[in-house]
PDB file of C-alpha atoms in Angstrom:
ATOM      1  CA  MET T   1     -35.819   0.364 -74.458  1.00 71.00           C
ATOM      2  CA  ILE T   2     -34.979  -3.499 -73.711  1.00 77.00           C
ATOM      3  CA  HIS T   3     -37.542  -5.663 -74.891  1.00 81.00           C
ATOM      4  CA  LEU T   4     -37.473  -8.456 -72.585  1.00 86.00           C
ATOM      5  CA  GLY T   5     -40.250 -10.723 -73.249  1.00 87.00           C
ATOM      6  CA  ASP T   6     -43.109 -12.888 -71.921  1.00 91.00           C
ATOM      7  CA  ILE T   7     -43.004 -11.123 -68.374  1.00 91.00           C
ATOM      8  CA  THR T   8     -44.404 -14.313 -66.847  1.00 94.00           C
ATOM      9  CA  LYS T   9     -41.568 -15.598 -67.332  1.00 95.00           C
ATOM     10  CA  ILE T  10     -38.710 -12.495 -66.669  1.00 94.00           C
ATOM     11  CA  LYS T  11     -36.943 -13.016 -63.949  1.00 96.00           C
ATOM     12  CA  GLY T  12     -37.002 -10.050 -62.058  1.00 96.00           C
ATOM     13  CA  ASP T  13     -32.977 -11.017 -60.631  1.00 94.00           C
ATOM     14  CA  ASN T  14     -31.762 -11.130 -64.141  1.00 93.00           C
ATOM     15  CA  ILE T  15     -32.833  -7.359 -64.964  1.00 92.00           C
ATOM     16  CA  PRO T  16     -30.458  -4.212 -65.206  1.00 92.00           C
ATOM     17  CA  GLN T  17     -31.259  -2.099 -62.724  1.00 92.00           C
ATOM     18  CA  VAL T  18     -33.074   0.907 -62.160  1.00 94.00           C
ATOM     19  CA  ASP T  19     -34.384   3.277 -60.281  1.00 95.00           C
ATOM     20  CA  VAL T  20     -37.996   3.718 -61.565  1.00 94.00           C
ATOM     21  CA  ILE T  21     -39.981   1.068 -63.558  1.00 92.00           C
ATOM     22  CA  THR T  22     -43.166   1.972 -65.544  1.00 91.00           C
ATOM     23  CA  PHE T  23     -46.067  -0.950 -66.391  1.00 89.00           C
ATOM     24  CA  GLY T  24     -49.525  -0.899 -67.688  1.00 86.00           C
ATOM     25  CA  SER T  25     -51.086  -4.301 -67.374  1.00 82.00           C
ATOM     26  CA  PRO T  26     -53.909  -4.829 -70.505  1.00 82.00           C
ATOM     27  CA  CYS T  27     -57.114  -2.547 -69.271  1.00 79.00           C
ATOM     28  CA  GLN T  28     -59.720  -4.358 -70.683  1.00 82.00           C
ATOM     29  CA  ASP T  29     -60.634  -6.851 -67.834  1.00 81.00           C
ATOM     30  CA  LEU T  30     -60.547  -3.507 -65.836  1.00 81.00           C
ATOM     31  CA  SER T  31     -62.896  -1.500 -68.287  1.00 80.00           C
ATOM     32  CA  ILE T  32     -65.918   0.003 -68.068  1.00 76.00           C
ATOM     33  CA  ALA T  33     -66.154  -0.651 -71.673  1.00 77.00           C
ATOM     34  CA  GLY T  34     -65.318  -4.569 -71.058  1.00 69.00           C
ATOM     35  CA  LYS T  35     -66.827  -7.223 -69.081  1.00 72.00           C
ATOM     36  CA  ARG T  36     -65.410  -5.885 -65.824  1.00 75.00           C
ATOM     37  CA  ALA T  37     -63.287  -9.460 -65.275  1.00 80.00           C
ATOM     38  CA  GLY T  38     -60.610  -7.053 -63.197  1.00 80.00           C
ATOM     39  CA  LEU T  39     -57.843  -8.315 -61.817  1.00 83.00           C
ATOM     40  CA  SER T  40     -58.843 -11.657 -61.455  1.00 82.00           C
ATOM     41  CA  GLY T  41     -59.477 -11.455 -65.119  1.00 81.00           C
ATOM     42  CA  GLU T  42     -55.924 -13.001 -67.222  1.00 81.00           C
ATOM     43  CA  ARG T  43     -54.789  -9.995 -69.181  1.00 81.00           C
ATOM     44  CA  SER T  44     -55.350  -7.801 -65.848  1.00 83.00           C
ATOM     45  CA  GLY T  45     -54.180 -10.054 -63.408  1.00 83.00           C
ATOM     46  CA  LEU T  46     -51.008  -9.832 -65.373  1.00 89.00           C
ATOM     47  CA  PHE T  47     -50.909  -7.100 -62.805  1.00 92.00           C
ATOM     48  CA  MET T  48     -49.246  -8.979 -60.160  1.00 93.00           C
ATOM     49  CA  GLU T  49     -46.628  -9.620 -62.804  1.00 94.00           C
ATOM     50  CA  GLN T  50     -44.667  -7.360 -62.419  1.00 94.00           C
ATOM     51  CA  ILE T  51     -45.443  -6.672 -59.074  1.00 97.00           C
ATOM     52  CA  ARG T  52     -43.552 -10.015 -58.473  1.00 97.00           C
ATOM     53  CA  ILE T  53     -40.621  -8.395 -61.055  1.00 96.00           C
ATOM     54  CA  ILE T  54     -40.244  -5.737 -58.770  1.00 97.00           C
ATOM     55  CA  LYS T  55     -39.485  -7.689 -55.137  1.00 97.00           C
ATOM     56  CA  GLU T  56     -36.976  -9.954 -57.463  1.00 98.00           C
ATOM     57  CA  MET T  57     -35.311  -7.007 -58.341  1.00 97.00           C
ATOM     58  CA  ARG T  58     -35.293  -5.367 -55.127  1.00 97.00           C
ATOM     59  CA  ASP T  59     -34.283  -8.237 -53.907  1.00 97.00           C
ATOM     60  CA  ALA T  60     -31.415  -8.924 -56.344  1.00 97.00           C
ATOM     61  CA  ASP T  61     -30.402  -5.349 -55.359  1.00 96.00           C
ATOM     62  CA  ARG T  62     -30.024  -5.697 -51.105  1.00 96.00           C
ATOM     63  CA  ARG T  63     -28.044  -8.944 -52.269  1.00 97.00           C
ATOM     64  CA  THR T  64     -25.480  -6.527 -53.679  1.00 96.00           C
ATOM     65  CA  GLY T  65     -25.323  -5.294 -50.010  1.00 97.00           C
ATOM     66  CA  ARG T  66     -27.398  -1.854 -51.007  1.00 96.00           C
ATOM     67  CA  THR T  67     -30.276  -0.552 -48.143  1.00 95.00           C
ATOM     68  CA  GLY T  68     -32.444   1.604 -46.594  1.00 91.00           C
ATOM     69  CA  VAL T  69     -33.938   4.011 -49.642  1.00 89.00           C
ATOM     70  CA  LEU T  70     -30.773   2.883 -52.455  1.00 93.00           C
ATOM     71  CA  VAL T  71     -32.882  -0.337 -53.507  1.00 96.00           C
ATOM     72  CA  ARG T  72     -34.149   0.002 -56.456  1.00 96.00           C
ATOM     73  CA  PRO T  73     -36.432   0.108 -58.497  1.00 96.00           C
ATOM     74  CA  ARG T  74     -37.231   2.939 -55.619  1.00 95.00           C
ATOM     75  CA  PHE T  75     -40.161   4.459 -57.654  1.00 95.00           C
ATOM     76  CA  GLY T  76     -42.443   1.957 -59.568  1.00 94.00           C
ATOM     77  CA  ILE T  77     -45.187   4.033 -61.639  1.00 95.00           C
ATOM     78  CA  TRP T  78     -48.332   1.579 -63.243  1.00 94.00           C
ATOM     79  CA  GLU T  79     -51.215   3.581 -66.114  1.00 91.00           C
ATOM     80  CA  ASN T  80     -53.904   2.001 -66.530  1.00 90.00           C
ATOM     81  CA  VAL T  81     -58.087   3.167 -67.171  1.00 87.00           C
ATOM     82  CA  VAL T  82     -60.322   4.867 -65.128  1.00 89.00           C
ATOM     83  CA  GLY T  83     -62.075   2.118 -64.606  1.00 87.00           C
ATOM     84  CA  ALA T  84     -59.311   0.492 -62.068  1.00 89.00           C
ATOM     85  CA  LEU T  85     -61.142   2.643 -59.279  1.00 90.00           C
ATOM     86  CA  SER T  86     -64.668   0.791 -59.264  1.00 87.00           C
ATOM     87  CA  SER T  87     -63.885  -2.377 -60.441  1.00 89.00           C
ATOM     88  CA  GLY T  88     -63.356  -5.546 -58.310  1.00 88.00           C
ATOM     89  CA  ARG T  89     -65.967  -8.799 -56.589  1.00 83.00           C
ATOM     90  CA  ASP T  90     -65.634 -10.272 -53.246  1.00 79.00           C
ATOM     91  CA  PRO T  91     -62.997 -13.183 -53.823  1.00 74.00           C
ATOM     92  CA  ALA T  92     -65.221 -15.013 -51.174  1.00 82.00           C
ATOM     93  CA  THR T  93     -69.333 -14.455 -52.546  1.00 87.00           C
ATOM     94  CA  GLY T  94     -68.340 -13.317 -55.938  1.00 81.00           C
ATOM     95  CA  GLN T  95     -70.626 -10.502 -55.791  1.00 86.00           C
ATOM     96  CA  LYS T  96     -69.461  -7.348 -56.724  1.00 85.00           C
ATOM     97  CA  ARG T  97     -67.453  -5.050 -54.944  1.00 86.00           C
ATOM     98  CA  PRO T  98     -67.192  -1.890 -56.312  1.00 88.00           C
ATOM     99  CA  GLY T  99     -63.197  -0.644 -55.497  1.00 90.00           C
ATOM    100  CA  ALA T 100     -62.272  -4.010 -54.476  1.00 91.00           C
ATOM    101  CA  ASP T 101     -58.959  -4.029 -57.455  1.00 92.00           C
ATOM    102  CA  PHE T 102     -57.640  -0.549 -57.073  1.00 93.00           C
ATOM    103  CA  GLN T 103     -57.378  -1.778 -53.222  1.00 94.00           C
ATOM    104  CA  LYS T 104     -55.927  -4.956 -54.526  1.00 93.00           C
ATOM    105  CA  VAL T 105     -53.532  -2.634 -56.260  1.00 95.00           C
ATOM    106  CA  LEU T 106     -52.435  -0.217 -54.180  1.00 96.00           C
ATOM    107  CA  GLU T 107     -51.605  -3.280 -51.612  1.00 96.00           C
ATOM    108  CA  ALA T 108     -49.435  -4.828 -53.732  1.00 96.00           C
ATOM    109  CA  PHE T 109     -47.050  -1.657 -54.101  1.00 97.00           C
ATOM    110  CA  ILE T 110     -47.536  -0.693 -50.284  1.00 97.00           C
ATOM    111  CA  GLN T 111     -46.513  -4.608 -49.259  1.00 97.00           C
ATOM    112  CA  ILE T 112     -43.214  -4.264 -51.741  1.00 96.00           C
ATOM    113  CA  GLU T 113     -41.760  -3.539 -48.728  1.00 95.00           C
ATOM    114  CA  GLU T 114     -44.270  -3.707 -45.907  1.00 96.00           C
ATOM    115  CA  PRO T 115     -45.859  -7.444 -46.035  1.00 96.00           C
ATOM    116  CA  HIS T 116     -47.811  -6.238 -42.966  1.00 96.00           C
ATOM    117  CA  LEU T 117     -50.146  -3.342 -44.116  1.00 95.00           C
ATOM    118  CA  HIS T 118     -53.602  -3.649 -45.219  1.00 94.00           C
ATOM    119  CA  VAL T 119     -55.057  -0.172 -47.391  1.00 95.00           C
ATOM    120  CA  ILE T 120     -58.389   0.665 -46.358  1.00 92.00           C
ATOM    121  CA  ARG T 121     -61.373   0.680 -49.195  1.00 89.00           C
ATOM    122  CA  PRO T 122     -63.446   3.353 -48.950  1.00 88.00           C
ATOM    123  CA  GLU T 123     -66.860   2.593 -47.304  1.00 81.00           C
ATOM    124  CA  ALA T 124     -68.804   3.529 -50.612  1.00 78.00           C
ATOM    125  CA  GLY T 125     -66.272   1.368 -52.683  1.00 74.00           C
ATOM    126  CA  ARG T 126     -65.401   4.453 -54.852  1.00 83.00           C
ATOM    127  CA  TRP T 127     -61.813   5.672 -54.591  1.00 93.00           C
ATOM    128  CA  GLU T 128     -61.378   9.554 -55.436  1.00 92.00           C
ATOM    129  CA  TYR T 129     -59.154  10.440 -58.105  1.00 92.00           C
ATOM    130  CA  SER T 130     -56.291  11.433 -56.352  1.00 94.00           C
ATOM    131  CA  GLY T 131     -54.483  10.000 -53.198  1.00 95.00           C
ATOM    132  CA  ALA T 132     -51.920   8.560 -50.977  1.00 95.00           C
ATOM    133  CA  VAL T 133     -51.270   5.711 -48.409  1.00 95.00           C
ATOM    134  CA  LEU T 134     -48.448   6.187 -46.440  1.00 94.00           C
ATOM    135  CA  GLY T 135     -46.525   3.286 -44.928  1.00 93.00           C
ATOM    136  CA  VAL T 136     -43.719   3.651 -42.652  1.00 92.00           C
ATOM    137  CA  ARG T 137     -41.172   2.752 -45.091  1.00 91.00           C
ATOM    138  CA  SER T 138     -43.266   3.113 -48.536  1.00 93.00           C
ATOM    139  CA  CYS T 139     -45.570   5.078 -49.652  1.00 94.00           C
ATOM    140  CA  VAL T 140     -48.280   4.847 -52.834  1.00 96.00           C
ATOM    141  CA  ALA T 141     -49.426   7.415 -54.379  1.00 96.00           C
ATOM    142  CA  TRP T 142     -52.522   8.140 -57.193  1.00 95.00           C
TER     143      TRP T 142
END
């Protein structure tokens, strides 16, 4: 494994292409043991940097002529704590909105290929421990 340095400075089009990219963002802001700052927290917010890098990698691969399912990375795997399923706040009011952060995670993944798609959060705000979101050209499972 190659250490690439500060994630905020990595450019996805400079990374060797791979079929699978795995990552975990710091969990302190999502953990039920933490202060629950969620994805807007300084540490767990690094998740969006990882999504940015995947997009840049896929765009770079397309520029080489790859298309469809051959564009890499083909799979992204995110590891985090179970608290990610229940953390979150309403961006407009700042009020607790359980499950809002996991909704953002699912949307971030699915919108890599399908930016117009949105994920509907369960009414109760609680995500099941397993599930899937299916798009036309992409899917996300947990």
